[in-house]
Tab-separated table of C-alpha atoms in Angstrom:
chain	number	residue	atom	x	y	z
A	1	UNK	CA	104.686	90.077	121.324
A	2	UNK	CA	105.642	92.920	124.092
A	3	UNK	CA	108.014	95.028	122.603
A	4	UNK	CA	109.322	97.886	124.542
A	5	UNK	CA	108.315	100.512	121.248
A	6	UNK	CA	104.929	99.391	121.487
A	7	UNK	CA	101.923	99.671	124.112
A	8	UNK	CA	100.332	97.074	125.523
A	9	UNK	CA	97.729	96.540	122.513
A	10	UNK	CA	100.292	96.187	120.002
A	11	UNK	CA	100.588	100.135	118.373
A	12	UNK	CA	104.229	101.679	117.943
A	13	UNK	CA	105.162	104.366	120.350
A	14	UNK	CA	107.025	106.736	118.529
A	15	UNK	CA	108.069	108.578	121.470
A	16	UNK	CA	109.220	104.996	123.521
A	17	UNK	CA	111.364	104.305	120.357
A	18	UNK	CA	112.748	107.463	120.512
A	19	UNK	CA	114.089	107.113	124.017
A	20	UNK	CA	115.005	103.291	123.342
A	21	UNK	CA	117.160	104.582	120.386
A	22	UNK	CA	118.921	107.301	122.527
A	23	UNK	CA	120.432	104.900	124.712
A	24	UNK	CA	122.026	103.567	122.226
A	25	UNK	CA	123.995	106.491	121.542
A	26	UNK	CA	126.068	106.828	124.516
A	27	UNK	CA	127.246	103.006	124.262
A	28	UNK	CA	127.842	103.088	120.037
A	29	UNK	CA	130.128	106.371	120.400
A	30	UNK	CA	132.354	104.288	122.855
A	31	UNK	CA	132.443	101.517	120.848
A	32	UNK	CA	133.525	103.719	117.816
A	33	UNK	CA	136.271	105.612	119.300
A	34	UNK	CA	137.742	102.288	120.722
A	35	UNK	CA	137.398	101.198	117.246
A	36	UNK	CA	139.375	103.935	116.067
A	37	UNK	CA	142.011	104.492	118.891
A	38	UNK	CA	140.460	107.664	120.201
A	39	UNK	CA	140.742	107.370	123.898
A	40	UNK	CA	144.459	107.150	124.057
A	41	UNK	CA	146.861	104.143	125.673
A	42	UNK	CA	144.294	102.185	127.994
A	43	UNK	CA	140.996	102.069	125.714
A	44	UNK	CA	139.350	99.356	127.837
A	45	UNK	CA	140.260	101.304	131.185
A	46	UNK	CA	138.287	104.066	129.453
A	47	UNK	CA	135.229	102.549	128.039
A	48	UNK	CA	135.008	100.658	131.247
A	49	UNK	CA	134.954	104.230	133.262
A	50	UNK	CA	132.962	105.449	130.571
A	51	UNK	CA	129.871	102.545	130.278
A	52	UNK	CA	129.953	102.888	134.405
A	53	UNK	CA	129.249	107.053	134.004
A	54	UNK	CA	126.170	106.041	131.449
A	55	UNK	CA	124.911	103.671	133.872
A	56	UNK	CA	125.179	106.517	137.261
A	57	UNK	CA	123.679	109.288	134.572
A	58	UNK	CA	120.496	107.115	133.148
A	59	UNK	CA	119.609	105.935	136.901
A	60	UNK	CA	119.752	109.286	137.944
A	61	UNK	CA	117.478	110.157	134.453
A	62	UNK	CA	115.400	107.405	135.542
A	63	UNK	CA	114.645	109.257	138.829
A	64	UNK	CA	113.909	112.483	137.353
A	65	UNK	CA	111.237	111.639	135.041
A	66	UNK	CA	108.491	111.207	137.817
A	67	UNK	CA	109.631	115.117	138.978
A	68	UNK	CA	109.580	116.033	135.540
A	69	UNK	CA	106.255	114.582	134.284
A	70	UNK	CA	104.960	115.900	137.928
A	71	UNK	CA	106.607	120.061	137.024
A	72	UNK	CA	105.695	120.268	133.452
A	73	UNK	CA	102.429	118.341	133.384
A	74	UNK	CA	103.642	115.913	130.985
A	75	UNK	CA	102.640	112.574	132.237
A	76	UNK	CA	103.778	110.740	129.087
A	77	UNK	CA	107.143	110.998	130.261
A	78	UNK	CA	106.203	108.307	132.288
A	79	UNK	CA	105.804	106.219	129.573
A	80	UNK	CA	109.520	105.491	129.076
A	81	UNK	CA	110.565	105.092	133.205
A	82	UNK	CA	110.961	101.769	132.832
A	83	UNK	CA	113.377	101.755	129.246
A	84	UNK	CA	115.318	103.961	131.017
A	85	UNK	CA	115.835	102.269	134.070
A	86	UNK	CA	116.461	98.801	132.350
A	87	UNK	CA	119.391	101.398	130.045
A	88	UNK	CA	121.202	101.907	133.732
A	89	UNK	CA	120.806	98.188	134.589
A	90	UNK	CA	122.186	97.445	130.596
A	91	UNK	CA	125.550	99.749	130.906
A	92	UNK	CA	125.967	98.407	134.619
A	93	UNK	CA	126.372	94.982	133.181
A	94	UNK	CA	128.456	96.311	130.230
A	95	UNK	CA	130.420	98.162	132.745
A	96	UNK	CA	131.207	94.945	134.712
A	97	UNK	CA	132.206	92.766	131.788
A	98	UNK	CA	134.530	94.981	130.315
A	99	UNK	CA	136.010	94.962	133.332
A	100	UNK	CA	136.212	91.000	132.882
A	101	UNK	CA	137.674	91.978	129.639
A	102	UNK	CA	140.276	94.378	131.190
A	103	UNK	CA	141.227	90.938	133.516
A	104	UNK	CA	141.055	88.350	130.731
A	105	UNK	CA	138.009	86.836	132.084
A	106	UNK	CA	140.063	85.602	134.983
A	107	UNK	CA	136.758	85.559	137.178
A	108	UNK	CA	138.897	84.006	139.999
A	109	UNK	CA	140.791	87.629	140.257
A	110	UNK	CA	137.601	89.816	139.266
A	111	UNK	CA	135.473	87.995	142.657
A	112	UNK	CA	138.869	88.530	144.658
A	113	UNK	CA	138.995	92.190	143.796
A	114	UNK	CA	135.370	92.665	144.379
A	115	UNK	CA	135.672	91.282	147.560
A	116	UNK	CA	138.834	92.671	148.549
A	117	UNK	CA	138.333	96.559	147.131
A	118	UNK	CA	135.349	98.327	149.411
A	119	UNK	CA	134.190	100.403	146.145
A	120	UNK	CA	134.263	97.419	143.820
A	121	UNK	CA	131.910	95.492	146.097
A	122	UNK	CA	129.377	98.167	146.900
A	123	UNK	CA	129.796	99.084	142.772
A	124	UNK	CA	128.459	94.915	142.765
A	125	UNK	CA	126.313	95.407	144.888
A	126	UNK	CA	124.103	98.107	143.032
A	127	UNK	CA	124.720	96.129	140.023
A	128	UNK	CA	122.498	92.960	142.049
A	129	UNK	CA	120.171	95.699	142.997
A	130	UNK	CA	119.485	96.833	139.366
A	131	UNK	CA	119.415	93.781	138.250
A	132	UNK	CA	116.306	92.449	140.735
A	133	UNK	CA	114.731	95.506	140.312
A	134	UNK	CA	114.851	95.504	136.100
A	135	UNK	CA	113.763	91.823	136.333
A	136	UNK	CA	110.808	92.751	138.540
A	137	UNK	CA	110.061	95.502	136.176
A	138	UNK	CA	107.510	93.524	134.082
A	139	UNK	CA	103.590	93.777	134.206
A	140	UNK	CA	103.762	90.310	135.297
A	141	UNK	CA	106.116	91.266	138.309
A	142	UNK	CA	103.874	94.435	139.231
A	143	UNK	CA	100.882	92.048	139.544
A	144	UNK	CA	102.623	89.774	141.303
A	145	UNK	CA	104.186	91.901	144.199
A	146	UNK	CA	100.843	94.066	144.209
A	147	UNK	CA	101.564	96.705	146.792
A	148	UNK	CA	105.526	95.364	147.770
A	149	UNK	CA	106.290	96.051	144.129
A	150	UNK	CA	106.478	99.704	144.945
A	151	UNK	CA	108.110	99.271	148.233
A	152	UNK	CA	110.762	96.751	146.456
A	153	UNK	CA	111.304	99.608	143.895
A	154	UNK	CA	111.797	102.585	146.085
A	155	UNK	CA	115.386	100.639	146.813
A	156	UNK	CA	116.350	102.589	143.954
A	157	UNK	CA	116.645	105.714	146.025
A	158	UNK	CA	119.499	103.583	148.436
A	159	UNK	CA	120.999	102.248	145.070
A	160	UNK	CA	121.259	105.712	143.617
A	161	UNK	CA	123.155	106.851	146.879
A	162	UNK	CA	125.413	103.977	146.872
A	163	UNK	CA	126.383	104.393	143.113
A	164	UNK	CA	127.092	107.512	143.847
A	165	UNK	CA	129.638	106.906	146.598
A	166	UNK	CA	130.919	103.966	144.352
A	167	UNK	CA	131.556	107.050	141.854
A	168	UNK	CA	133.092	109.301	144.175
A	169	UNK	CA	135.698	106.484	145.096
A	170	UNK	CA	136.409	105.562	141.452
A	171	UNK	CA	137.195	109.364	140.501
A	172	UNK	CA	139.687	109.785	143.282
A	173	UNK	CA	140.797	113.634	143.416
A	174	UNK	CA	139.120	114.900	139.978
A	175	UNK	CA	134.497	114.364	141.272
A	176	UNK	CA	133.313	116.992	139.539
A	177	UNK	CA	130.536	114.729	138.009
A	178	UNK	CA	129.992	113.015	141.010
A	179	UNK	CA	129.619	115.814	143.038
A	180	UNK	CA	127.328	117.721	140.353
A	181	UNK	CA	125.355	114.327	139.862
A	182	UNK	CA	125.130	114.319	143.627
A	183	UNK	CA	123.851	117.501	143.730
A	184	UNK	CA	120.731	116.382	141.558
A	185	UNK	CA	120.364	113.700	143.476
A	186	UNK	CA	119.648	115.996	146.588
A	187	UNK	CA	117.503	118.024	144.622
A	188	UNK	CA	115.820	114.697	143.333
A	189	UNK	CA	115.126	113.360	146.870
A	190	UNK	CA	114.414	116.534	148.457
A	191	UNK	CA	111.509	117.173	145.667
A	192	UNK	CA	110.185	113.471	146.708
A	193	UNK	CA	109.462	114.857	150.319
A	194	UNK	CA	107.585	117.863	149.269
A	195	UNK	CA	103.932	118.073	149.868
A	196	UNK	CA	102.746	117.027	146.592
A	197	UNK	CA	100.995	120.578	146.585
A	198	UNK	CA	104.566	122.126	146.787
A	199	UNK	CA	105.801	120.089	143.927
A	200	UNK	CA	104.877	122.366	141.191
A	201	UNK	CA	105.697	125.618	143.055
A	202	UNK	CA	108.030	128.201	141.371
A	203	UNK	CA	108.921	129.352	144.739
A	204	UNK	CA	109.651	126.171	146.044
A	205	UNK	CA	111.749	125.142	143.393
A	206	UNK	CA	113.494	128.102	143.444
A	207	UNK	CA	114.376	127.330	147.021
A	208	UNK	CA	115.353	123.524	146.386
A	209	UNK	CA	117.484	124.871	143.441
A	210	UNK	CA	120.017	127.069	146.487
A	211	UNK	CA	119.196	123.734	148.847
A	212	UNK	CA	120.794	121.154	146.378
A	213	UNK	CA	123.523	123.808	145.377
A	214	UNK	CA	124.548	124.721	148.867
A	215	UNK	CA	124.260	120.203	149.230
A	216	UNK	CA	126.758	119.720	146.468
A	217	UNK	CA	129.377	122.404	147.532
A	218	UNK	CA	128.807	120.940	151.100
A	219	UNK	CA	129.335	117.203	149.946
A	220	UNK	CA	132.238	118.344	147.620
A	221	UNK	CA	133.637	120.179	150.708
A	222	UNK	CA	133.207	117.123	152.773
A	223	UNK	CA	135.111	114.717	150.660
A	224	UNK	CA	137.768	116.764	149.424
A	225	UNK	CA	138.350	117.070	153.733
A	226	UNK	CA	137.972	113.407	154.313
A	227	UNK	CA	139.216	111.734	151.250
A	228	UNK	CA	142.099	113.207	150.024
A	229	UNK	CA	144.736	115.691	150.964
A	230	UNK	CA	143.845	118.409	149.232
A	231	UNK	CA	142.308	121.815	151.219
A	232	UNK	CA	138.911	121.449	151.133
A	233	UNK	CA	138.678	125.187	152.299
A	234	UNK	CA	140.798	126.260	148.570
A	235	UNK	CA	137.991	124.175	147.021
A	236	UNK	CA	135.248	125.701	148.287
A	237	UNK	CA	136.919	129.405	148.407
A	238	UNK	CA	136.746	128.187	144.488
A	239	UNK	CA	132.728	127.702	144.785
A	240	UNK	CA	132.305	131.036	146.220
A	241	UNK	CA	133.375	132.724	143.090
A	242	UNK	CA	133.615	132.568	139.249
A	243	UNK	CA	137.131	133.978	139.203
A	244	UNK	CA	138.004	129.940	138.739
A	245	UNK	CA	135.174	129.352	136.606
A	246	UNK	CA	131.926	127.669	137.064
A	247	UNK	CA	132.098	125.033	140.068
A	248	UNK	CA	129.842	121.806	140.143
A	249	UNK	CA	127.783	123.701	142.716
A	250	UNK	CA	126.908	126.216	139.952
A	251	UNK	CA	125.974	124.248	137.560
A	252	UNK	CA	123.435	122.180	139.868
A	253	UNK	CA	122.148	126.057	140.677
A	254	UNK	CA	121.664	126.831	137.237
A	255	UNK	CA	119.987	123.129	136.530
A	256	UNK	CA	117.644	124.159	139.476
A	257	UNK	CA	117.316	127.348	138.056
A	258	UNK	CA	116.564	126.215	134.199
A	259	UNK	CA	113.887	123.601	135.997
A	260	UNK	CA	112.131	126.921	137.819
A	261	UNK	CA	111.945	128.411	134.221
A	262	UNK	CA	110.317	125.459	132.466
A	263	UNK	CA	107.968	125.173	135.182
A	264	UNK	CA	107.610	128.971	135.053
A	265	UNK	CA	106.680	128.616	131.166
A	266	UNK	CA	104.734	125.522	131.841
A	267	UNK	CA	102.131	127.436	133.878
A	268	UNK	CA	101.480	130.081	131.587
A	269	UNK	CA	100.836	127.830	128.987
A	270	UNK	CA	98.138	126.221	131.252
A	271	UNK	CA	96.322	129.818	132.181
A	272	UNK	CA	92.799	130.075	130.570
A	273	UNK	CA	92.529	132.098	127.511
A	274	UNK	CA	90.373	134.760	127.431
A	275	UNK	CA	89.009	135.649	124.016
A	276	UNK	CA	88.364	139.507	123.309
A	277	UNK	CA	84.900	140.426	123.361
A	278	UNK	CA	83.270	142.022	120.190
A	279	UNK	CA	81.924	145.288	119.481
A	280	UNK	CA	78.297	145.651	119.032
């Protein structure tokens, strides 16, 4: 039996275990502080807000593991791409039935407010998407599409983008996350159009770290000007210094950053060593 802790002859992958066991943790410390009235008057409202975060932060994981393997030579990572993406697919689902939950599994009302609400029915929509692309995930499925499996599966990049927006929406005034999340997902993308000989370069991604920075104070900029009343010029006078504290735009510079210093580290590791020659 195909287990997702095992490989394909049957031996346990400590390491795929690992990572299956990790997405656990998000969903059980949710389910524990509902259990013991720790997110205040509206617990649903908040585990529904909060399974919907886990879903936008494990796709987004899902799409930096290929980077990551790629940076630090580690092409185990790969390994665990697929538990990872079927963990975004699992706390979409969970996301969408507690919100069944939240209408008493009136299913008449939660259709009408998908249809009716623009960010409920693209939020639905990347939900379907997940869901054809974790059912197509199997070896099965890969042998079956042959060459349009990939090509079905890069729809992941236009369902990350859309969950995003569905994010931004949902958060109203306070997108910090979504704009920092966005911010990696610029970085993310931009690394996928790099000449593959770029995308282990320190300087390169040193320069992608100020790209994706400069993208999230941009798009944070943008919908602060479009979206809501506030002054998007106050917001990003707030980027442009610490006096405030750190903005989202930092902290995607100082992700970018750390991710230059692994790689940094990375390559040292790889140089030959020489071993000291011997007198006499």
């Amino acid at each position: 039996m195909i287990v997702p802790w095992r490989d394909r002859h049957g031996r346990f992958q400590p390491f795929k275990a690992a990572v299956l066991t990790a997405g656990f943790i998000p969903g059980v410390t949710l389910a524990w502080w509902w259990a013991n009235g720790m997110l205040g008057g509206r617990p649903v409202t908040e585990v529904i807000h909060g399974t919907g975060d886990w879903a936008i932060r494990c796709l987004l994981i899902s799409l930096a593991i290929t980077p990551s393997a790629r940076v630090l030579n580690w092409p185990r990572l790969l390994l665990v791409r697929r538990i990872v993406g079927l963990t975004a697919l699992a706390y979409a689902l969970a996301h969408l039935t507690l919100y069944a939950v939240d209408q008493n599994f009136r299913l008449g009302v939660v259709a009408s407010e998908i249809a009716q609400r623009f960010y409920l029915t693209i939020g639905f929509l990347v939900l379907l998407g997940l869901g054809v692309l974790g059912c197509t995930s199997t070896n099965g499925w890969i042998k079956r599409l042959g060459p349009r499996w990939k090509r079905l599966h890069r729809a992941i990049y236009v369902l990350g983008a859309v969950a995003l927006l569905h994010y931004f929406i949902q958060s109203k005034s306070n997108v910090s996350e979504p704009v920092f999340l966005s911010g990696l997902f610029v970085w993310l993308m931009a690394w996928r159009a790099f000449p593959m000989a770029w995308q282990r370069s320190v300087v390169a991604l040193g320069t992608l770290a100020v790209v994706a920075s400069f993208a999230a104070a941009g798009i944070e900029f943008a919908w602060y000007g479009l979206a809501t009343g506030i002054n998007p010029w106050r917001v990003l006078g707030a980027t442009e210094t610490l006096r405030f504290g750190l903005r989202p735009a930092h902290y995607v510079m100082l992700t970018g950053l750390g991710v230059v210093v692994l790689a940094g580290l990375r390559r040292i590791m790889e140089l030959p060593r020489t071993r000291p020659r011997l007198a006499g």
